[in-house]
GROMACS .gro file of C-alpha atoms in nm:
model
  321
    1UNK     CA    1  -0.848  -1.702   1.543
    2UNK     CA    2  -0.836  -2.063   1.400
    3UNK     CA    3  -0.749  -2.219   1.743
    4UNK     CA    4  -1.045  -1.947   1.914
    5UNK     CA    5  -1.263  -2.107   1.644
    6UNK     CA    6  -1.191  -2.454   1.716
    7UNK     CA    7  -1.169  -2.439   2.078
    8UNK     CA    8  -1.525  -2.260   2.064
    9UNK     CA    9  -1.713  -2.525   1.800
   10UNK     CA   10  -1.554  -2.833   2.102
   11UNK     CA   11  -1.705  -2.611   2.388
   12UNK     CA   12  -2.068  -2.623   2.227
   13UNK     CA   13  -2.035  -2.968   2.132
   14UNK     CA   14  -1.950  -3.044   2.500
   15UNK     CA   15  -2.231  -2.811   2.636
   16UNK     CA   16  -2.470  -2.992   2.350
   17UNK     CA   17  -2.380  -3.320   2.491
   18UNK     CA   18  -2.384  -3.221   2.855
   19UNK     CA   19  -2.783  -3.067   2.786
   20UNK     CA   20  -2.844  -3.328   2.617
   21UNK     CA   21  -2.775  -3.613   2.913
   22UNK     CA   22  -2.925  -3.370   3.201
   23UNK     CA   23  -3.240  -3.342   2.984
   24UNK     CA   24  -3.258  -3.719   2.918
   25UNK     CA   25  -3.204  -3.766   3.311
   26UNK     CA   26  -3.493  -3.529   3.403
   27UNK     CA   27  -3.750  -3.645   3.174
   28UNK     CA   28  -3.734  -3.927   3.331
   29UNK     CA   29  -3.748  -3.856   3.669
   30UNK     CA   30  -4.049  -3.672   3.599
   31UNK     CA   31  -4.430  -3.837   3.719
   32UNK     CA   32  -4.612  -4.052   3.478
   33UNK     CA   33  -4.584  -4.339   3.226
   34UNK     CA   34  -4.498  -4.239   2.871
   35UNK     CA   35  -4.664  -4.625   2.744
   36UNK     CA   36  -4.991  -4.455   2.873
   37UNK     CA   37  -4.978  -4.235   2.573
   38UNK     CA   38  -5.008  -4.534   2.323
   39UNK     CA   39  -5.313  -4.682   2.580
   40UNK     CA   40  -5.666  -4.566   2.646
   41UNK     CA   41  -5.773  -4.586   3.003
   42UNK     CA   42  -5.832  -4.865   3.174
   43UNK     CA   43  -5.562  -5.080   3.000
   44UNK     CA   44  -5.406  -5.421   3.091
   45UNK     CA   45  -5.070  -5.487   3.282
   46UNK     CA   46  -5.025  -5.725   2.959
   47UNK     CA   47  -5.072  -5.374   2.754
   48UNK     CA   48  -4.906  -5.158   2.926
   49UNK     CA   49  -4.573  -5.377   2.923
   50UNK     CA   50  -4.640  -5.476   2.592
   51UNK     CA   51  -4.636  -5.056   2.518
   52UNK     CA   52  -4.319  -5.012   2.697
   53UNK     CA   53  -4.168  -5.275   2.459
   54UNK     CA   54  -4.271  -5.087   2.196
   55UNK     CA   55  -4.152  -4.744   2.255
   56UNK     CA   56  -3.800  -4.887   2.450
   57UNK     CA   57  -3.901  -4.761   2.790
   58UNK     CA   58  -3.814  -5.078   2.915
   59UNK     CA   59  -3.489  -5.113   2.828
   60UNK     CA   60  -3.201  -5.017   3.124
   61UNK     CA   61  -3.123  -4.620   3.147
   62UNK     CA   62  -2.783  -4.629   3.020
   63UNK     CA   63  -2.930  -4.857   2.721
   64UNK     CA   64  -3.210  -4.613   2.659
   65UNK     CA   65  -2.940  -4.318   2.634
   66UNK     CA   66  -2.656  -4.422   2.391
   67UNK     CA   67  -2.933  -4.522   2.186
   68UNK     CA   68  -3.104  -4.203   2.145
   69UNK     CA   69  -2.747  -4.026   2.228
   70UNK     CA   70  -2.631  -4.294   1.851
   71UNK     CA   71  -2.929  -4.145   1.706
   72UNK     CA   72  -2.897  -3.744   1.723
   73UNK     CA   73  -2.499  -3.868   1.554
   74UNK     CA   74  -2.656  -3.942   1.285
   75UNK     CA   75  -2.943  -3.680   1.329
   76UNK     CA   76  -3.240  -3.884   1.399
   77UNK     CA   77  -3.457  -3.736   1.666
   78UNK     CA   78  -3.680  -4.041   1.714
   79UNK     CA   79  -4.019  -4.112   1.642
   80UNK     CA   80  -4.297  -3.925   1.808
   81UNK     CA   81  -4.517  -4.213   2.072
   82UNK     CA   82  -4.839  -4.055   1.982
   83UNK     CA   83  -4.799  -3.962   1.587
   84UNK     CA   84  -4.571  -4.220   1.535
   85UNK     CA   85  -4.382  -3.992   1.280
   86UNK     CA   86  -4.037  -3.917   1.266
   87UNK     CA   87  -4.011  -3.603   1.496
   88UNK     CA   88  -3.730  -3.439   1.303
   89UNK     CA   89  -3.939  -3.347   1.032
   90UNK     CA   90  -4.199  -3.230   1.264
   91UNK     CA   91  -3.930  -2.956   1.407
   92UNK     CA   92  -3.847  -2.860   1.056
   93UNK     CA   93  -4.247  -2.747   0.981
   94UNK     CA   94  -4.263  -2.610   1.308
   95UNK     CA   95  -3.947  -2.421   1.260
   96UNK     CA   96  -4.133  -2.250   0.951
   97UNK     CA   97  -4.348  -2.078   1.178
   98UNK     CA   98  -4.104  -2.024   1.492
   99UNK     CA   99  -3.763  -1.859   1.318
  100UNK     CA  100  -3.953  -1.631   1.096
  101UNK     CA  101  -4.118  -1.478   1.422
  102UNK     CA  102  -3.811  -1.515   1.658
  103UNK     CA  103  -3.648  -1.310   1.336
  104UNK     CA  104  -3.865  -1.058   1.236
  105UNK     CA  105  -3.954  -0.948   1.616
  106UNK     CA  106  -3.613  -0.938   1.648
  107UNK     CA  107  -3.501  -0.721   1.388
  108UNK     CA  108  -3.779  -0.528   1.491
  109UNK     CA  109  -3.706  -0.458   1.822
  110UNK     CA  110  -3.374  -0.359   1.717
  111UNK     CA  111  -3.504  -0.091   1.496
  112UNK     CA  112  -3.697   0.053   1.742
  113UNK     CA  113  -3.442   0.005   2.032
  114UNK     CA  114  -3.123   0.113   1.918
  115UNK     CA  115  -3.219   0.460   1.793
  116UNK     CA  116  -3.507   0.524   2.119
  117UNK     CA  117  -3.164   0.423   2.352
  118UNK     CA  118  -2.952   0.643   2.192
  119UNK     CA  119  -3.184   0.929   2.226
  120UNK     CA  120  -3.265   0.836   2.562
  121UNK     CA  121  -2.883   0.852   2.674
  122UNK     CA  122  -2.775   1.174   2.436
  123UNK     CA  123  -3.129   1.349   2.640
  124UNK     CA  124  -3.094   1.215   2.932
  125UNK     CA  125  -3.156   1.561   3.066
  126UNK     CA  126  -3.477   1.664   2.866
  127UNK     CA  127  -3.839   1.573   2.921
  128UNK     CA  128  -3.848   1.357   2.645
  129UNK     CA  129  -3.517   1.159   2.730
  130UNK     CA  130  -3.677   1.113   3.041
  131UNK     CA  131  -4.000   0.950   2.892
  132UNK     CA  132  -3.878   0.732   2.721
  133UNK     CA  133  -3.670   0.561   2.999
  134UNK     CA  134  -3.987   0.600   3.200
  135UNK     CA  135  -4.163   0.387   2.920
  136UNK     CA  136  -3.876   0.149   2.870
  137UNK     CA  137  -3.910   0.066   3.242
  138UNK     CA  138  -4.291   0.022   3.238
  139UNK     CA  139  -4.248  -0.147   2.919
  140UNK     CA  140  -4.038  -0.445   3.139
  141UNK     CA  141  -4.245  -0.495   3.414
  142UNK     CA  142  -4.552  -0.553   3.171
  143UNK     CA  143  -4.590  -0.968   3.094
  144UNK     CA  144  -4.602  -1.047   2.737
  145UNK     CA  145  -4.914  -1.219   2.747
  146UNK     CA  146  -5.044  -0.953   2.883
  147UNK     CA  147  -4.972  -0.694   2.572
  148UNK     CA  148  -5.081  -0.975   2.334
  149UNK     CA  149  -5.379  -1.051   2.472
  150UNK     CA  150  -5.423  -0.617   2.451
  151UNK     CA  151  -5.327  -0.580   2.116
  152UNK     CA  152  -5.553  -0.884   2.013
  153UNK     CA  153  -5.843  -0.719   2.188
  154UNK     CA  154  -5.806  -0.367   1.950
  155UNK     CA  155  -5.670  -0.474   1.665
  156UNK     CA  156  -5.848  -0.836   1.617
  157UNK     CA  157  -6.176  -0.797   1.796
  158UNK     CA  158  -6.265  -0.430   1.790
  159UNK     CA  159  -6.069  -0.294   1.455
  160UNK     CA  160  -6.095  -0.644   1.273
  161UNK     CA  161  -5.787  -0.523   1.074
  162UNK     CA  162  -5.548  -0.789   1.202
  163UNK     CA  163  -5.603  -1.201   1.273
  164UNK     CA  164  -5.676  -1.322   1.641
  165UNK     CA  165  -5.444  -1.579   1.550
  166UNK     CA  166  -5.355  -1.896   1.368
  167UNK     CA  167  -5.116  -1.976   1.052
  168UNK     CA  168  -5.194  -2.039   0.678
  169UNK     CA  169  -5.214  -2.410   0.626
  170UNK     CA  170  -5.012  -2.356   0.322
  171UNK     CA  171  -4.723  -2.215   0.524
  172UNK     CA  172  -4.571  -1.952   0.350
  173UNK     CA  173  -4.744  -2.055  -0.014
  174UNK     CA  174  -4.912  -1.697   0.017
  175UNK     CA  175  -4.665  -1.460   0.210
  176UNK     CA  176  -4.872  -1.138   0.246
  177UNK     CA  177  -5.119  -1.411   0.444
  178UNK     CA  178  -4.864  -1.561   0.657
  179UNK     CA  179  -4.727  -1.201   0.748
  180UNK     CA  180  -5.048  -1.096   0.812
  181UNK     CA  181  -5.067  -1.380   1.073
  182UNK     CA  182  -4.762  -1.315   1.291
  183UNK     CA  183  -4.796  -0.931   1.260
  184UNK     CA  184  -4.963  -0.920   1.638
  185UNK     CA  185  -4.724  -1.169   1.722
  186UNK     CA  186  -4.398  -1.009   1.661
  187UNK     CA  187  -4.505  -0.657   1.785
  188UNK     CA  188  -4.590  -0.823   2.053
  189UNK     CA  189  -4.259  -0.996   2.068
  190UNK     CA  190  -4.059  -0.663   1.942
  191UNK     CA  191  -4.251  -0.448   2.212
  192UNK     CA  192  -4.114  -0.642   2.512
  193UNK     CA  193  -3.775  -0.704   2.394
  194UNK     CA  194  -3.727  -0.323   2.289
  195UNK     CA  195  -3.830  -0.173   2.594
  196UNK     CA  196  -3.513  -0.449   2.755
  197UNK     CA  197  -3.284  -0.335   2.476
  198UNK     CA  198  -3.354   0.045   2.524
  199UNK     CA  199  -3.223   0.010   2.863
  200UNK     CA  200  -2.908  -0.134   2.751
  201UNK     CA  201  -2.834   0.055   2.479
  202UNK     CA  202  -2.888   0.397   2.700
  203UNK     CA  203  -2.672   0.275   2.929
  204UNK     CA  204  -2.388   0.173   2.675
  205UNK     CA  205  -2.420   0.507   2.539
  206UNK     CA  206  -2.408   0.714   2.854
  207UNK     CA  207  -2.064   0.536   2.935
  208UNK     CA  208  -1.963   0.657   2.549
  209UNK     CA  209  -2.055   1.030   2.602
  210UNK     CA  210  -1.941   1.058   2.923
  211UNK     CA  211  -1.568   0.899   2.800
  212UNK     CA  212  -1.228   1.111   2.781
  213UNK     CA  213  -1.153   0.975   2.400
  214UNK     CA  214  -1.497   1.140   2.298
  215UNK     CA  215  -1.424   1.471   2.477
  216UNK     CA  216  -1.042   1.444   2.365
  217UNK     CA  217  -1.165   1.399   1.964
  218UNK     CA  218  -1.425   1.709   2.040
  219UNK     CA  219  -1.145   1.932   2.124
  220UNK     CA  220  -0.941   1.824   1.858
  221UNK     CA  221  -1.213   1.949   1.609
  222UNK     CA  222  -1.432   1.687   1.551
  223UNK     CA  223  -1.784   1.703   1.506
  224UNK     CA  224  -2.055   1.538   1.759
  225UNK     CA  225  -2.156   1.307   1.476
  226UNK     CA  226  -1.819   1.227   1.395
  227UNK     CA  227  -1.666   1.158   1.693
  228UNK     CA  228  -1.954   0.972   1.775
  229UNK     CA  229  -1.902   0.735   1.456
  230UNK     CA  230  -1.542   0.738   1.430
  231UNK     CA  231  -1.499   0.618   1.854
  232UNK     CA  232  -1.866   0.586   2.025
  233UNK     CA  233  -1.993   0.367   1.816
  234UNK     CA  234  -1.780   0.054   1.830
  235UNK     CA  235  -1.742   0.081   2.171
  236UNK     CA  236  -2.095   0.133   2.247
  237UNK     CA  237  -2.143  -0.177   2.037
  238UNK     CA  238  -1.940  -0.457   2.246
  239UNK     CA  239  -2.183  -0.492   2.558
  240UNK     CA  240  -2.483  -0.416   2.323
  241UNK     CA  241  -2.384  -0.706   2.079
  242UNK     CA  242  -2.350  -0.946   2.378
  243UNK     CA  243  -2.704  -0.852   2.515
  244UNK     CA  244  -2.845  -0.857   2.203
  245UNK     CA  245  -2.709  -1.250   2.135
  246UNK     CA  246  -2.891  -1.319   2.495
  247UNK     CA  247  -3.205  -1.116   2.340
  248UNK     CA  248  -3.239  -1.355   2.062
  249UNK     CA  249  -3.200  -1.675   2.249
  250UNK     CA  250  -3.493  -1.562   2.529
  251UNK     CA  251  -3.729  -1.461   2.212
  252UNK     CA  252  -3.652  -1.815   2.046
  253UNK     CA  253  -3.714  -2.025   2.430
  254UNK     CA  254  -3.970  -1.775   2.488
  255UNK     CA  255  -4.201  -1.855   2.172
  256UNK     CA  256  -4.401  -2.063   2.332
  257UNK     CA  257  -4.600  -1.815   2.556
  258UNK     CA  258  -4.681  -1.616   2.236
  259UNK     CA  259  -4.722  -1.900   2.031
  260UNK     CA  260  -4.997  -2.007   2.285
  261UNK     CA  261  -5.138  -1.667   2.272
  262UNK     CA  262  -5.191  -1.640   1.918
  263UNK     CA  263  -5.257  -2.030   1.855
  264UNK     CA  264  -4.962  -2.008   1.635
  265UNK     CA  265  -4.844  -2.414   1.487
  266UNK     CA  266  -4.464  -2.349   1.595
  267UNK     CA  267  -4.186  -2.507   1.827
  268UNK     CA  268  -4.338  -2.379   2.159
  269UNK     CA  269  -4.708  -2.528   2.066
  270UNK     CA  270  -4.514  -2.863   1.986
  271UNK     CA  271  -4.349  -2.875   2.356
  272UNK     CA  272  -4.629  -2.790   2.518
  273UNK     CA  273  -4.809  -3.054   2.315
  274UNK     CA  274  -4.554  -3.300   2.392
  275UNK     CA  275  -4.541  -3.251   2.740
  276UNK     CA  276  -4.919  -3.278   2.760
  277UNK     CA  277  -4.882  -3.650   2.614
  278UNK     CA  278  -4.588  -3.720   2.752
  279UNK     CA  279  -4.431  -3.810   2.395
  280UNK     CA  280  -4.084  -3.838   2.535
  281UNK     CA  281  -3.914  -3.799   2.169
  282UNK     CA  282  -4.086  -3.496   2.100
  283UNK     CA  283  -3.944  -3.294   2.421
  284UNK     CA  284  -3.587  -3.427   2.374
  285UNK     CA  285  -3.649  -3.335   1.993
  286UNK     CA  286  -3.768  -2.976   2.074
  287UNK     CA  287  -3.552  -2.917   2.369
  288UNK     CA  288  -3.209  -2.983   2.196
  289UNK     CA  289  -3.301  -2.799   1.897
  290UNK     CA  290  -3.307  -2.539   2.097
  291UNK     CA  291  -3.054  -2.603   2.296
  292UNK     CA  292  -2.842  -2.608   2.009
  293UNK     CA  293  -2.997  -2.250   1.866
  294UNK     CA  294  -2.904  -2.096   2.187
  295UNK     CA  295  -2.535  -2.162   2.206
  296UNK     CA  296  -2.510  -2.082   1.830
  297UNK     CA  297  -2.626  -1.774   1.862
  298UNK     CA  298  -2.399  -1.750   2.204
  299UNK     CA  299  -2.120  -1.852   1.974
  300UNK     CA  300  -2.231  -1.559   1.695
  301UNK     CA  301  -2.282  -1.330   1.937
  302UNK     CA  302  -1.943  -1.395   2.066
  303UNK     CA  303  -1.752  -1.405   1.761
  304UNK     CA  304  -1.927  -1.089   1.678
  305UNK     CA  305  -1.774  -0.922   1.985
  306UNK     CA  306  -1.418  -0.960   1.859
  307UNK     CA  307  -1.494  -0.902   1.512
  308UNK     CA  308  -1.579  -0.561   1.604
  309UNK     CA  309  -1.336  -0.454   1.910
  310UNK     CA  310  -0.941  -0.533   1.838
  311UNK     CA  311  -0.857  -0.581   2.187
  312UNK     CA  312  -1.039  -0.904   2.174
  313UNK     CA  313  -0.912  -1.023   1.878
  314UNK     CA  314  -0.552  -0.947   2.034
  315UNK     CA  315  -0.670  -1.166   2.331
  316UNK     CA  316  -0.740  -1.449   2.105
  317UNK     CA  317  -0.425  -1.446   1.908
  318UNK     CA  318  -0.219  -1.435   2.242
  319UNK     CA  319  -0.098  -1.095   2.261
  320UNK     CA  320  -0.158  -0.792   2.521
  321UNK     CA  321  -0.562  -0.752   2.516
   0.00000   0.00000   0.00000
């Protein structure tokens, strides 16, 4: 497990380092002159080169990378062209608003899913297992801005029981306040990403019931509920725990839809913001942050997967998987 650990934490410093040069190559193949954020219009050749000075953007390619590449060693992100603050910082407050909504919509979404799947699978013959597959498939097909911009129109404008959007200033200074403000937001979140995990789940369980060890441990006396706990459930678990680490990464890249929605002052907002202004630090900043979220929770989601079934760990350790 040691050498599975370390060979892992090497492979996502490699795929860190490869995301990070691809992204620094496309930025900059990309139209426009990041010096014109620093310049009103109508400036001076003497201005604009003087601006490209300024932020480095003059300097040869190769120059330009090690130096940002020497930076993110020692955890510097850079300084934002427009703000001229240090963007790190600026991910950290944004990252206030983004992981609390990534997590709660999340765990959400898994409370709803999980038991609405299982149902789904074990009734797969009723009316009602029925429905709700029918629902999980509508519930796919249906854009998320879509069922925020819905539940903003009953809840916000006609029932005025829930915000529009926005975020406390404060932060989290007053919680009940800041919940308040990403309670659309996360059902909204949860809603889409259920109705995906319902799907999965159903399916994982079908393959369960339909197994010979769960028809072999019913006719050796066990219980439906026990046989289902006892040998369903980790084996449901394995593909479920790898969709669910795949979940999580799309709801964390895919903030930034909501967070438009809902006006919300997280991660997404900032990217968009950034490439608005071209504010080359800022998109680097934002883009390997979450670069770097994704294939940790790739790696969790992976080292959850042999945590729970043995033949993987047997894998890892070299013997028969």
């Amino acid at each position: 497990m040691a050498r599975y650990l370390l060979r892992r934490t090497a492979f996502l410093l490699g795929s860190l380092l490869a995301a990070a040069g691809l992204l620094f190559v496309l930025l900059r193949l990309l139209p426009g002159d990041p010096a014109n954020a620093l310049l009103s219009v109508g400036a001076t050749p003497e201005q604009i080169a003087a601006a490209r000075h300024q932020i480095g953007s003059d300097l040869p390619l190769p120059e330009q990378f090690w130096s940002w590449l020497a930076g993110l060693a020692r955890l510097d992100l850079g300084t934002s062209f427009v703000s001229r603050l240090p963007v790190g910082p600026e991910i950290a407050a944004r990252l206030v608003v983004t992981v609390p909504l990534t997590l709660l919509a999340f765990t959400l979404a898994v409370v709803v899913a999980v038991p609405v799947g299982f149902v789904a699978a074990w009734r797969s013959d009723r009316w009602y297992g029925l429905l709700l597959n029918g629902v999980s498939q509508l519930g796919i097909a249906v854009p998320v801005f879509w069922i925020g911009m819905l539940l903003v129109t009953v809840f916000a404008l006609r029932l005025r029981v829930l915000p529009a959007g926005g975020f406390p200033r404060d932060d989290w200074a007053d919680p009940a306040r800041a919940l308040t403000s990403l309670a659309l937001p996360v059902v909204t979140i949860a809603l889409v990403m259920s109705a995906s995990l319902v799907r999965y789940v159903r399916s994982a369980t079908l393959d369960v019931l339909g197994s010979d060890y769960l028809r072999t441990a019913r006719a050796l006396g066990s219980s439906f509920a026990g046989a289902m706990w006892r040998h369903g459930l980790r084996n449901a678990a394995v593909p479920v725990i790898s969709i669910l680490g795949i979940e999580l990464a799309t709801t964390f890249l895919g903030a930034v839809v909501v967070e438009s929605v809902f006006t919300l002052p997280g991660l997404g907002t900032m990217l968009v913001e950034g490439i608005a202004e071209h504010d080359y630090p800022v998109i680097q900043g934002v883009l390997v942050v979450s670069t770097f979220a994704v294939l940790v929770i790739g790696f969790g989601a992976d080292l959850a997967q042999r945590l729970v079934d043995p033949r993987l760990r047997a894998h890892v350790g070299g013997g028969r998987p």
